[in-house]
Amino acid sequence: MKRPLKKLGILAAIVLTPLITLFGLFVVAFYENYAIKPYTPVSFLVMAPALRSITPIEQCSPLVYQRYFQECAGICGEQQRVWFGTTASLQTLQNTYDLDALRAQLSGFDEVSLHMSTGRPGLPEGCNEAWISAYDDYAID
């Protein structure tokens, strides 16, 4: 009885391995989400390691990763963001995060920028939105 189970297991591995690999490739290529939680398998698959290494300062709301595609008659760019609420000033954020070093680590991305805006509804009082964006445009021939 053990021999047929072993053969069945080997056959299942042969059949399922390419399917799982194909599904993983689709996740990496097409996954778009505005609220990817840190340390989830998807965050490791789709987010650039340099963006995942950013540590929020004076954090007052959860850290969120965002990945989405910008379209112009088809996909023409990919945007990745690290978003968090902070009580720090824009000047403090600019002094903390070295965008030139981050740009060098994100060699495939064309633009890296830091943004800040006043808090949105649902955030604690005095908690502002801050995000670091990386944009990669696709060549359209």
Coordinates of C-alpha atoms in Angstrom, one line a residue:
M1 CA 0.0 0.0 0.0
K2 CA 2.9 2.4 0.7
R3 CA 4.3 2.0 -2.8
P4 CA 1.2 3.4 -4.7
L5 CA 1.1 6.4 -2.2
K6 CA 4.8 7.2 -2.9
K7 CA 4.1 7.1 -6.7
L8 CA 1.0 9.2 -6.3
G9 CA 3.0 11.8 -4.2
I10 CA 5.8 11.9 -6.9
L11 CA 3.2 12.4 -9.6
A12 CA 1.4 15.1 -7.6
A13 CA 4.7 16.9 -7.1
I14 CA 5.5 16.8 -10.8
V15 CA 2.1 18.1 -11.8
L16 CA 1.7 20.7 -9.0
T17 CA 5.2 22.3 -9.1
P18 CA 4.8 24.0 -12.5
L19 CA 1.3 25.2 -11.5
I20 CA 2.5 26.7 -8.3
T21 CA 5.5 28.3 -10.1
L22 CA 3.2 29.8 -12.7
F23 CA 0.8 31.2 -10.1
G24 CA 3.8 32.8 -8.3
L25 CA 4.9 34.4 -11.5
F26 CA 1.5 35.9 -12.0
V27 CA 1.5 37.3 -8.5
V28 CA 4.8 39.0 -9.1
A29 CA 3.9 40.3 -12.5
F30 CA 0.3 41.5 -11.9
Y31 CA -0.3 41.9 -8.2
E32 CA -1.7 45.4 -7.5
N33 CA -2.7 46.4 -4.0
Y34 CA -2.9 49.6 -2.0
A35 CA -2.6 48.0 1.4
I36 CA 0.1 45.3 1.5
K37 CA 1.0 44.5 5.0
P38 CA 4.7 44.2 5.9
Y39 CA 6.2 40.7 6.5
T40 CA 3.6 38.9 4.4
P41 CA 4.7 36.6 1.6
V42 CA 3.3 38.9 -1.0
S43 CA 5.3 41.8 0.3
F44 CA 8.5 39.8 -0.2
L45 CA 7.4 38.8 -3.7
V46 CA 6.3 42.2 -5.1
M47 CA 8.0 45.0 -3.1
A48 CA 11.6 46.1 -3.8
P49 CA 13.9 45.1 -0.9
A50 CA 15.2 48.7 -0.6
L51 CA 11.6 50.0 0.1
R52 CA 10.9 47.2 2.6
S53 CA 14.0 48.3 4.5
I54 CA 12.6 51.7 5.3
T55 CA 11.8 52.2 8.9
P56 CA 9.2 54.8 9.8
I57 CA 10.0 57.5 12.3
E58 CA 7.6 59.0 14.9
Q59 CA 5.1 56.6 13.6
C60 CA 1.4 57.2 14.5
S61 CA -0.4 54.8 12.1
P62 CA 0.5 51.4 10.6
L63 CA 3.1 50.9 7.9
V64 CA 1.6 50.0 4.6
Y65 CA 3.1 49.0 1.3
Q66 CA 1.4 49.9 -2.0
R67 CA 2.0 48.7 -5.5
Y68 CA 0.0 49.7 -8.5
F69 CA 0.3 50.2 -12.2
Q70 CA -0.2 53.5 -14.0
E71 CA -1.9 53.2 -17.4
C72 CA -1.7 55.2 -20.6
A73 CA -3.2 53.2 -23.4
G74 CA -1.9 50.1 -21.7
I75 CA 0.5 49.7 -18.7
C76 CA 3.2 52.3 -18.9
G77 CA 4.6 52.4 -15.4
E78 CA 4.7 50.8 -12.0
Q79 CA 4.6 52.7 -8.7
Q80 CA 5.6 51.3 -5.3
R81 CA 5.1 53.1 -2.1
V82 CA 5.9 52.9 1.6
W83 CA 3.2 54.7 3.4
F84 CA 2.9 55.5 7.2
G85 CA 1.5 58.1 9.5
T86 CA 4.0 60.3 11.3
T87 CA 4.2 63.2 13.7
A88 CA 7.6 64.2 12.3
S89 CA 8.0 67.3 10.1
L90 CA 8.8 67.2 6.4
Q91 CA 12.3 68.6 7.2
T92 CA 12.9 65.8 9.7
L93 CA 11.8 63.2 7.1
Q94 CA 14.1 64.7 4.5
N95 CA 17.0 64.6 6.9
T96 CA 16.3 61.0 7.9
Y97 CA 15.8 59.4 4.5
D98 CA 18.6 59.6 2.0
L99 CA 16.8 59.5 -1.3
D100 CA 20.0 59.5 -3.3
A101 CA 21.1 56.3 -1.6
L102 CA 17.7 54.8 -2.0
R103 CA 17.7 55.8 -5.7
A104 CA 21.0 53.9 -6.1
Q105 CA 19.6 50.8 -4.4
L106 CA 16.5 51.0 -6.6
S107 CA 18.5 50.8 -9.9
G108 CA 15.5 49.7 -12.0
F109 CA 13.3 52.6 -10.9
D110 CA 13.4 56.0 -12.6
E111 CA 12.1 58.3 -9.9
V112 CA 12.2 58.2 -6.1
S113 CA 10.5 60.8 -4.0
L114 CA 9.3 61.7 -0.5
H115 CA 5.9 63.2 0.0
M116 CA 3.9 64.4 3.0
S117 CA 0.3 65.7 3.5
T118 CA -2.0 66.5 6.3
G119 CA -3.7 63.7 8.0
R120 CA -6.8 62.1 6.6
P121 CA -10.0 61.1 8.4
G122 CA -9.4 58.3 10.8
L123 CA -5.9 59.1 11.7
P124 CA -5.1 60.4 15.2
E125 CA -4.9 64.2 15.7
G126 CA -1.6 65.6 14.5
C127 CA -0.8 62.5 12.5
N128 CA 0.3 63.3 9.0
E129 CA 0.6 61.0 6.0
A130 CA 4.1 60.4 4.7
W131 CA 5.1 58.2 1.8
I132 CA 8.2 57.3 -0.2
S133 CA 7.4 56.5 -3.8
A134 CA 9.5 54.7 -6.4
Y135 CA 8.3 54.8 -10.0
D136 CA 9.5 52.7 -13.0
D137 CA 8.2 53.6 -16.4
Y138 CA 8.0 51.1 -19.2
A139 CA 9.4 51.8 -22.6
I140 CA 6.5 51.9 -25.1
D141 CA 7.8 51.4 -28.7

